[in-house]
């Protein structure tokens, strides 16, 4: 009886706690909405949105906090298994709220996300080993301010090493505010679980995270993700196209280009949407099935064709841009300052270097021809050259150094400000609250810069390749055709010249399978002396019979035409 009353009291207190928590959440968000209505950049500061962004980035520290957010707190990773870009948050790098303005910090995080939210993306949050935890009110404000456009295209949020309070707060917010968003959240206790969900090798994991993970598991188990042998995906480019491109574009590339050129140039957000993985797997299966050469994308749609094209490029064993050419790209003149010099550098230095084997340059010309056509319709499809470059850059690179790959594909749009000089007396190497930007990457061109330049200056950069392809086409069109077959005059059978096709057909008909030598008189001898010898007379008789059959066919057709005219 007493135990029953005790349980009833507990249930009553728990329900009271839940109601209070829900009311507090709603109250905080209502306050946040009121603050936003009265504290916008236009109403309070008299600034437009862009001016407010620039002022927030600069702050009173010359942009130092903005650089820290982009390079230490919210970092770009590679792409996940579905070719979506990944963003990584590090809670262990949160700064002291007594030193840093967390309202400005939230604005900088929001600006950082603006570079990614227009396309499908994935977020990984490492929640452990945080020295400074933001207040619950700040988390609620952040959750509310990051509205629909930030949540709509977020396909997955992986929270690694979640603490109890993080799990409680997130669960409460999702239950009260966005039950739909809760379906995108996955809680992972170890790095091995994360490796099952995303390619962990493309994420730069700090020592603090590994240290905490050691308390959860002895070692990180990374799955192999091995794929069965393929006909098209993961196959060396020179094997599919030939060293000089003599075999043409592979079927996945040719099919996608043909469909996208015809049907998708005005499709909004092309190359920024990711179809469901089962759909992509079905298309891959069609290509791998024996006997199938092409896929009808009219059944699957333009976003599937775009995703297959990106996947095929990303899975090439040798990346289109190998890592030993990264520094060559970094030395390119800045296209925003010297566009003509940058285009010449890309044409005369970078493109010839990448053409190893030569078929790479042909593939790039085909791909960027499509991207240029898409960019020409940017007013309709919203895909500018910069957005196309950001969507494609991760598919051109991969190496054993994911942090370097990430730098080469960075789309960060903040300009790096010079570090403030600190006096010797003011320096404190042991103070983690001071922003440490040592070793920050230089603001030099990368693969995104190069890709954007190749779209903008397509005709200039790819002119030599286009001219060579056009000359080859004209040469093939003007090449003389084989002369028509003629029958030798009577008594001159040995002078008949037969084509290789005629000889092969005759040899096959007579059961002769191996031809070893052709004599100057026109006769053919075999390597096996037991088999019959094909002579020039045999070939002459065969040609004469075919010519007579053609003449009879022409006569019959003329007679038919004449009969029709008589009827008319």
XYZ file of C-alpha atoms in Angstrom:
568
model
C 0.000 0.000 0.000
C 2.818 2.335 0.898
C 4.750 1.360 -2.205
C 1.707 2.142 -4.309
C 1.377 5.587 -2.809
C 5.114 6.115 -3.345
C 4.811 5.292 -7.037
C 1.823 7.591 -7.392
C 3.785 10.426 -5.809
C 6.713 9.772 -8.121
C 4.456 9.757 -11.204
C 2.848 13.007 -10.102
C 6.238 14.684 -9.608
C 7.499 13.371 -12.951
C 4.449 14.693 -14.793
C 4.857 18.029 -13.036
C 8.505 18.155 -14.096
C 7.581 17.368 -17.705
C 4.923 20.066 -17.805
C 7.307 22.579 -16.296
C 10.030 21.690 -18.790
C 7.623 22.044 -21.722
C 6.371 25.409 -20.435
C 9.918 26.646 -19.956
C 10.822 25.646 -23.512
C 7.830 27.486 -24.948
C 8.528 30.542 -22.783
C 12.170 30.706 -23.863
C 11.265 30.427 -27.503
C 8.561 33.047 -27.223
C 11.154 35.374 -25.676
C 13.534 34.526 -28.493
C 10.879 35.361 -31.080
C 10.200 38.701 -29.413
C 13.894 39.488 -29.316
C 14.219 38.649 -32.992
C 11.276 40.860 -33.876
C 12.771 43.835 -32.050
C 16.445 43.052 -32.583
C 16.845 42.548 -36.290
C 19.751 44.081 -38.128
C 17.491 46.401 -40.075
C 15.416 47.712 -37.167
C 18.118 48.138 -34.532
C 21.337 48.717 -36.434
C 19.892 50.304 -39.533
C 21.834 47.798 -41.652
C 20.781 45.515 -44.427
C 21.414 41.776 -44.109
C 24.731 41.776 -45.950
C 26.083 44.750 -44.012
C 25.003 43.111 -40.753
C 26.810 39.897 -41.753
C 30.016 41.754 -42.587
C 29.864 43.746 -39.358
C 29.285 40.577 -37.324
C 32.183 38.775 -38.990
C 34.579 41.665 -38.419
C 33.405 42.338 -34.866
C 35.850 44.116 -32.595
C 38.623 41.571 -33.161
C 39.223 41.994 -36.881
C 37.410 38.773 -37.799
C 39.443 36.552 -35.493
C 36.414 34.797 -33.990
C 34.951 34.218 -37.453
C 38.151 32.508 -38.571
C 38.134 30.361 -35.430
C 34.561 29.237 -36.099
C 35.370 28.250 -39.671
C 38.625 26.455 -38.967
C 38.261 25.077 -35.452
C 34.641 24.882 -34.367
C 32.577 24.087 -37.482
C 34.702 22.301 -40.069
C 34.063 20.868 -43.486
C 34.648 17.176 -44.007
C 34.385 15.122 -47.179
C 31.181 13.564 -48.443
C 29.127 10.764 -46.920
C 28.275 7.473 -48.594
C 25.486 9.205 -50.553
C 27.764 11.989 -51.856
C 26.371 14.613 -49.469
C 28.830 17.132 -47.972
C 29.527 16.738 -44.258
C 29.921 19.410 -41.574
C 31.534 18.603 -38.219
C 30.930 20.422 -34.899
C 33.425 20.043 -32.057
C 31.957 20.723 -28.614
C 35.412 20.293 -27.072
C 36.429 23.521 -28.820
C 33.653 25.708 -27.435
C 35.068 28.892 -25.905
C 34.527 30.447 -22.497
C 31.182 32.309 -22.515
C 32.657 34.834 -20.061
C 35.203 35.812 -22.703
C 33.338 35.312 -26.000
C 30.006 36.851 -26.997
C 27.824 33.791 -27.586
C 25.207 35.798 -29.483
C 27.827 36.765 -32.030
C 29.115 33.187 -31.981
C 25.644 31.938 -32.920
C 25.474 34.407 -35.804
C 28.855 33.207 -37.100
C 27.743 29.569 -36.918
C 24.624 30.512 -38.835
C 26.673 32.290 -41.503
C 28.878 29.212 -41.734
C 25.874 26.990 -42.376
C 24.648 29.329 -45.103
C 27.335 27.907 -47.393
C 25.753 24.448 -47.208
C 22.031 24.623 -46.448
C 20.941 25.127 -50.054
C 21.907 21.539 -50.858
C 21.493 18.233 -49.039
C 24.070 17.881 -46.267
C 25.001 15.839 -43.179
C 26.153 17.048 -39.752
C 28.343 15.204 -37.234
C 28.456 16.589 -33.673
C 31.168 15.406 -31.275
C 29.585 16.233 -27.920
C 32.137 14.901 -25.419
C 34.985 16.511 -23.479
C 33.555 20.026 -23.648
C 35.182 22.411 -21.140
C 32.450 24.989 -21.617
C 28.829 24.038 -22.170
C 26.405 26.621 -23.543
C 23.374 27.423 -21.460
C 20.072 25.713 -22.118
C 18.570 29.039 -23.121
C 21.311 29.555 -25.719
C 20.649 26.079 -27.129
C 16.940 26.818 -27.366
C 17.651 30.114 -29.103
C 19.999 28.417 -31.560
C 17.481 25.679 -32.264
C 14.788 28.235 -32.967
C 16.904 30.593 -35.046
C 18.106 27.815 -37.308
C 14.773 27.667 -39.045
C 13.272 25.590 -41.806
C 15.887 26.281 -44.481
C 18.607 24.883 -42.219
C 16.607 21.794 -41.225
C 14.922 20.986 -44.524
C 18.041 19.874 -46.415
C 19.778 18.377 -43.369
C 19.455 14.676 -44.090
C 21.128 13.310 -40.966
C 22.469 14.639 -37.636
C 24.863 12.228 -35.932
C 25.509 13.102 -32.266
C 28.585 11.178 -31.114
C 29.335 10.574 -27.413
C 26.187 12.358 -26.215
C 26.049 13.390 -22.562
C 22.888 12.842 -20.588
C 21.932 16.505 -20.460
C 22.407 16.856 -24.226
C 20.165 13.891 -24.856
C 17.471 15.219 -22.495
C 17.487 18.739 -23.932
C 17.476 17.586 -27.580
C 14.714 15.067 -26.942
C 12.588 17.708 -25.213
C 13.084 20.252 -27.993
C 12.285 17.727 -30.698
C 9.171 16.487 -28.891
C 7.777 19.981 -28.296
C 8.933 21.807 -31.431
C 9.759 19.450 -34.285
C 8.877 15.746 -34.061
C 9.696 15.482 -37.779
C 13.247 16.702 -37.216
C 13.708 14.133 -34.443
C 13.688 11.389 -37.081
C 16.922 12.791 -38.540
C 18.832 12.590 -35.250
C 20.955 9.520 -34.516
C 22.698 8.948 -31.189
C 26.066 7.174 -31.459
C 28.047 6.041 -28.436
C 31.308 5.110 -30.183
C 33.395 5.999 -33.201
C 32.855 2.460 -34.507
C 29.138 3.220 -34.774
C 29.971 6.446 -36.597
C 32.179 4.520 -39.032
C 29.146 2.434 -39.966
C 27.187 5.561 -40.892
C 29.733 7.805 -42.652
C 33.249 7.445 -44.126
C 35.124 8.249 -40.934
C 38.423 8.510 -42.814
C 37.210 11.822 -44.283
C 36.696 13.406 -40.856
C 39.446 15.106 -38.901
C 38.913 13.766 -35.364
C 40.760 15.648 -32.586
C 42.695 13.856 -29.816
C 40.097 14.854 -27.205
C 37.469 12.796 -29.022
C 39.745 9.765 -29.318
C 40.561 10.081 -25.624
C 36.900 9.963 -24.625
C 36.169 7.172 -27.095
C 38.834 5.025 -25.392
C 36.571 4.879 -22.344
C 33.838 3.344 -24.520
C 35.738 0.837 -26.667
C 39.209 -0.615 -26.997
C 39.644 0.108 -30.708
C 37.741 1.753 -33.534
C 36.396 -0.799 -35.977
C 36.079 0.580 -39.497
C 34.084 -1.544 -41.978
C 35.705 -2.348 -45.297
C 32.694 -1.320 -47.452
C 34.095 -3.470 -50.239
C 32.066 -3.638 -53.440
C 31.907 -6.582 -55.827
C 33.746 -6.365 -59.157
C 32.118 -3.793 -61.397
C 31.793 -3.147 -65.099
C 31.747 0.653 -64.819
C 32.015 1.916 -61.219
C 35.425 1.866 -59.587
C 37.115 0.836 -62.848
C 40.248 2.689 -64.066
C 39.411 5.437 -66.521
C 41.889 4.309 -69.195
C 40.292 0.866 -69.136
C 36.864 2.333 -69.880
C 37.841 5.106 -72.311
C 41.166 3.933 -73.667
C 44.372 5.811 -72.952
C 43.610 8.468 -75.586
C 39.820 8.260 -75.287
C 39.468 6.088 -78.368
C 36.721 4.005 -76.693
C 34.530 7.041 -76.020
C 32.731 8.033 -72.836
C 31.616 5.193 -70.528
C 27.927 4.351 -70.520
C 27.101 5.974 -67.123
C 28.691 9.236 -68.267
C 27.270 9.243 -71.797
C 23.743 8.377 -70.634
C 23.711 11.010 -67.884
C 25.143 13.749 -70.116
C 22.666 13.011 -72.874
C 19.675 13.080 -70.542
C 20.773 16.144 -68.570
C 21.596 18.170 -71.694
C 18.158 17.391 -73.099
C 15.929 17.570 -70.033
C 17.592 19.142 -67.019
C 19.340 22.430 -67.838
C 16.602 24.427 -66.137
C 15.925 22.061 -63.225
C 16.387 23.960 -59.917
C 19.253 22.876 -57.659
C 20.638 20.306 -60.076
C 23.603 18.395 -58.524
C 22.540 19.556 -55.035
C 19.841 16.977 -54.354
C 20.526 13.372 -53.380
C 18.008 10.668 -54.367
C 17.228 7.848 -51.933
C 20.084 5.306 -51.727
C 17.869 2.382 -52.839
C 17.107 4.234 -56.083
C 20.786 4.794 -56.842
C 21.500 1.146 -56.089
C 18.841 0.043 -58.584
C 20.406 2.175 -61.324
C 23.859 0.810 -60.537
C 22.465 -2.706 -60.711
C 21.101 -2.032 -64.180
C 24.542 -0.949 -65.376
C 26.202 -3.965 -63.806
C 23.685 -6.458 -65.212
C 25.001 -8.478 -68.104
C 23.828 -7.323 -71.503
C 22.712 -3.865 -70.345
C 24.680 -1.016 -71.894
C 22.605 2.062 -71.026
C 19.896 3.180 -68.620
C 16.743 5.114 -69.503
C 16.836 8.031 -67.078
C 13.382 9.142 -68.147
C 12.164 6.540 -65.654
C 14.327 7.802 -62.784
C 14.520 11.572 -63.296
C 17.193 14.228 -63.556
C 18.419 14.156 -59.945
C 19.166 10.437 -60.233
C 21.136 11.018 -63.435
C 23.108 13.817 -61.750
C 23.819 11.701 -58.663
C 24.976 8.713 -60.733
C 27.356 10.965 -62.684
C 28.886 12.339 -59.472
C 29.116 8.885 -57.918
C 30.895 7.456 -60.954
C 33.498 10.247 -60.835
C 34.006 9.923 -57.095
C 34.616 6.157 -57.282
C 37.366 6.287 -59.899
C 40.413 4.468 -58.461
C 42.680 7.297 -59.595
C 41.022 10.624 -58.691
C 40.554 13.102 -61.488
C 42.752 15.530 -59.533
C 45.523 13.485 -57.844
C 46.980 14.810 -54.579
C 50.431 15.452 -56.060
C 48.877 18.258 -58.130
C 47.342 20.083 -55.152
C 50.253 22.493 -54.842
C 50.132 23.178 -58.583
C 46.529 24.309 -58.159
C 47.426 26.365 -55.094
C 49.915 28.343 -57.187
C 47.249 29.432 -59.673
C 46.678 33.205 -59.868
C 43.607 34.408 -58.022
C 40.745 34.411 -60.585
C 38.985 37.243 -58.762
C 42.032 39.477 -59.246
C 43.632 38.146 -62.443
C 40.959 36.220 -64.368
C 42.823 36.130 -67.684
C 46.088 34.979 -66.128
C 44.268 32.359 -64.084
C 42.502 30.983 -67.172
C 45.798 30.816 -69.075
C 47.442 29.037 -66.146
C 44.621 26.484 -65.984
C 44.812 25.905 -69.750
C 48.590 25.767 -70.164
C 49.739 24.300 -66.840
C 47.019 22.527 -64.876
C 45.042 20.854 -67.663
C 48.111 19.328 -69.408
C 49.316 18.060 -66.025
C 45.971 16.407 -65.290
C 45.927 14.756 -68.745
C 47.744 11.660 -67.500
C 46.391 9.584 -69.129
C 45.158 11.868 -71.952
C 41.584 10.592 -71.640
C 41.241 12.640 -68.417
C 41.226 15.900 -70.372
C 38.495 14.580 -72.663
C 36.384 13.590 -69.662
C 36.861 17.017 -68.076
C 35.891 18.737 -71.312
C 32.681 16.703 -71.446
C 31.794 17.267 -67.778
C 32.511 20.987 -67.718
C 30.697 21.463 -70.999
C 27.562 20.295 -69.202
C 28.296 22.433 -66.142
C 28.741 25.466 -68.368
C 25.384 24.789 -70.023
C 23.749 24.486 -66.583
C 25.368 27.725 -65.392
C 24.022 29.520 -68.472
C 20.524 28.879 -67.051
C 21.385 30.028 -63.508
C 18.601 32.604 -63.516
C 16.144 29.691 -63.696
C 17.872 26.763 -62.006
C 19.684 28.736 -59.254
C 22.944 26.928 -60.062
C 25.690 29.493 -60.510
C 29.235 28.521 -61.376
C 30.221 28.827 -57.704
C 27.481 26.486 -56.554
C 28.296 23.976 -59.261
C 31.958 24.069 -58.255
C 31.096 23.494 -54.598
C 28.845 20.554 -55.486
C 31.435 18.878 -57.729
C 34.795 19.549 -56.053
C 34.576 16.691 -53.475
C 34.054 14.216 -56.312
C 37.346 15.135 -57.987
C 39.688 14.423 -55.054
C 40.486 11.700 -52.547
C 43.745 10.733 -50.901
C 45.190 9.249 -47.731
C 45.137 12.706 -46.111
C 41.483 13.669 -45.590
C 42.337 16.936 -43.858
C 44.242 18.063 -46.977
C 41.378 16.950 -49.238
C 38.966 18.951 -47.105
C 41.109 22.057 -47.428
C 41.237 21.632 -51.200
C 37.431 21.441 -51.352
C 36.641 24.167 -48.828
C 33.832 26.522 -49.793
C 34.390 28.932 -46.920
C 33.581 32.398 -48.112
C 35.024 34.339 -45.153
C 38.199 36.197 -45.969
C 40.923 35.537 -43.490
C 41.892 38.549 -41.418
C 45.438 39.076 -40.161
C 46.002 37.955 -36.617
C 46.217 40.604 -33.974
C 49.679 41.160 -32.603
C 49.858 40.236 -28.954
C 52.418 41.742 -26.661
C 54.808 39.531 -24.776
C 53.331 40.417 -21.387
C 49.801 39.744 -22.581
C 50.546 36.345 -24.093
C 49.508 33.294 -22.136
C 50.159 30.008 -23.851
C 48.218 28.145 -21.168
C 45.065 30.181 -21.616
C 42.739 28.173 -23.836
C 40.247 31.021 -23.928
C 42.484 32.973 -26.311
C 41.844 32.059 -29.937
C 44.661 29.917 -31.265
C 44.851 30.218 -35.019
C 48.414 29.057 -35.496
C 48.805 27.025 -38.621
C 45.699 28.408 -40.277
C 45.580 27.529 -43.926
C 46.441 30.196 -46.427
C 43.700 31.762 -48.454
C 44.900 30.373 -51.775
C 43.048 28.836 -54.732
C 41.815 25.273 -54.345
C 39.778 22.753 -56.333
C 36.574 24.748 -55.857
C 38.328 27.807 -57.256
C 39.613 25.816 -60.221
C 36.238 24.236 -60.938
C 34.484 27.600 -60.864
C 37.101 29.034 -63.201
C 36.673 26.127 -65.624
C 32.939 26.791 -65.758
C 33.295 30.554 -66.178
C 36.145 30.351 -68.728
C 35.165 27.088 -70.398
C 35.865 28.127 -73.993
C 39.237 29.621 -73.122
C 40.532 26.760 -70.968
C 39.281 23.858 -73.063
C 39.917 25.496 -76.462
C 42.896 23.231 -77.390
C 40.925 20.097 -76.540
C 37.826 21.284 -78.376
C 39.868 22.215 -81.446
C 41.616 18.837 -81.446
C 38.287 17.030 -81.168
C 36.803 19.118 -83.984
C 39.820 18.437 -86.228
C 39.534 14.714 -85.572
C 35.833 14.799 -86.432
C 36.512 16.585 -89.723
C 39.299 14.174 -90.549
C 37.045 11.204 -89.985
C 34.272 12.798 -92.067
C 36.613 13.576 -94.986
C 38.399 10.224 -94.969
C 37.947 8.443 -98.366
C 35.633 5.501 -98.318
C 36.574 2.105 -99.643
C 36.164 1.843 -103.411
C 33.171 -0.199 -104.587
C 33.739 -3.806 -105.411
C 34.528 -4.522 -109.049
C 34.656 -7.755 -110.931
C 37.845 -8.468 -112.804
C 37.659 -8.811 -116.599
C 37.669 -12.278 -118.071
C 41.088 -13.886 -117.922
C 42.396 -11.555 -115.182
C 41.061 -13.292 -112.114
C 44.388 -13.176 -110.313
C 44.392 -9.352 -110.363
C 41.263 -8.999 -108.227
C 41.818 -6.946 -105.052
C 39.583 -8.129 -102.199
C 38.969 -6.333 -98.933
C 39.787 -7.806 -95.544
C 36.071 -8.220 -94.820
C 35.584 -10.233 -98.020
C 38.496 -12.492 -97.178
C 37.339 -12.993 -93.604
C 33.792 -13.845 -94.707
C 34.985 -16.297 -97.327
C 37.446 -17.964 -94.997
C 34.773 -18.354 -92.349
C 32.367 -19.846 -94.872
C 34.901 -22.406 -96.031
C 35.768 -23.438 -92.485
C 39.125 -21.735 -92.512
C 39.802 -20.128 -89.088
C 43.482 -19.171 -89.114
C 45.034 -17.012 -91.791
C 48.789 -16.784 -91.566
C 50.038 -15.188 -94.743
C 48.770 -13.296 -97.759
C 50.765 -13.727 -100.917
C 51.333 -10.851 -103.283
C 49.247 -12.636 -105.932
C 46.167 -12.357 -103.753
C 46.028 -15.939 -102.564
C 45.872 -16.859 -98.879
C 47.642 -19.775 -97.332
C 46.900 -21.175 -93.906
C 49.179 -22.222 -91.104
C 47.697 -25.689 -91.270
C 48.621 -27.306 -94.663
C 45.895 -29.908 -94.274
C 43.140 -27.309 -94.516
C 42.018 -26.129 -97.999
C 43.797 -23.151 -99.526
C 41.716 -20.117 -100.515
C 42.817 -18.836 -103.932
C 42.181 -15.615 -105.791
C 39.837 -17.503 -108.113
C 37.682 -18.475 -105.130
C 37.435 -14.862 -104.076
C 36.649 -13.750 -107.641
C 33.798 -16.225 -107.938
C 32.425 -15.072 -104.605
C 32.558 -11.389 -105.607
C 31.002 -12.076 -108.996
C 28.127 -13.965 -107.411
C 27.484 -11.087 -104.983
C 27.567 -8.524 -107.809
C 25.106 -10.522 -109.889
C 22.799 -10.772 -106.892
C 22.988 -6.993 -106.429
C 22.203 -6.412 -110.107
C 19.178 -8.700 -109.935
C 17.979 -6.865 -106.832
C 18.333 -3.458 -108.538
C 16.501 -4.699 -111.633
C 13.654 -6.003 -109.510
C 13.400 -2.670 -107.670
C 13.346 -0.714 -110.947
C 10.664 -2.987 -112.321
C 8.600 -2.417 -109.206
C 9.009 1.358 -109.514
C 8.015 1.240 -113.149
C 4.947 -0.823 -112.343
C 3.885 1.696 -109.738
C 4.228 4.554 -112.210
C 2.088 2.672 -114.720
C -0.615 2.241 -112.151
C -0.559 5.939 -111.345
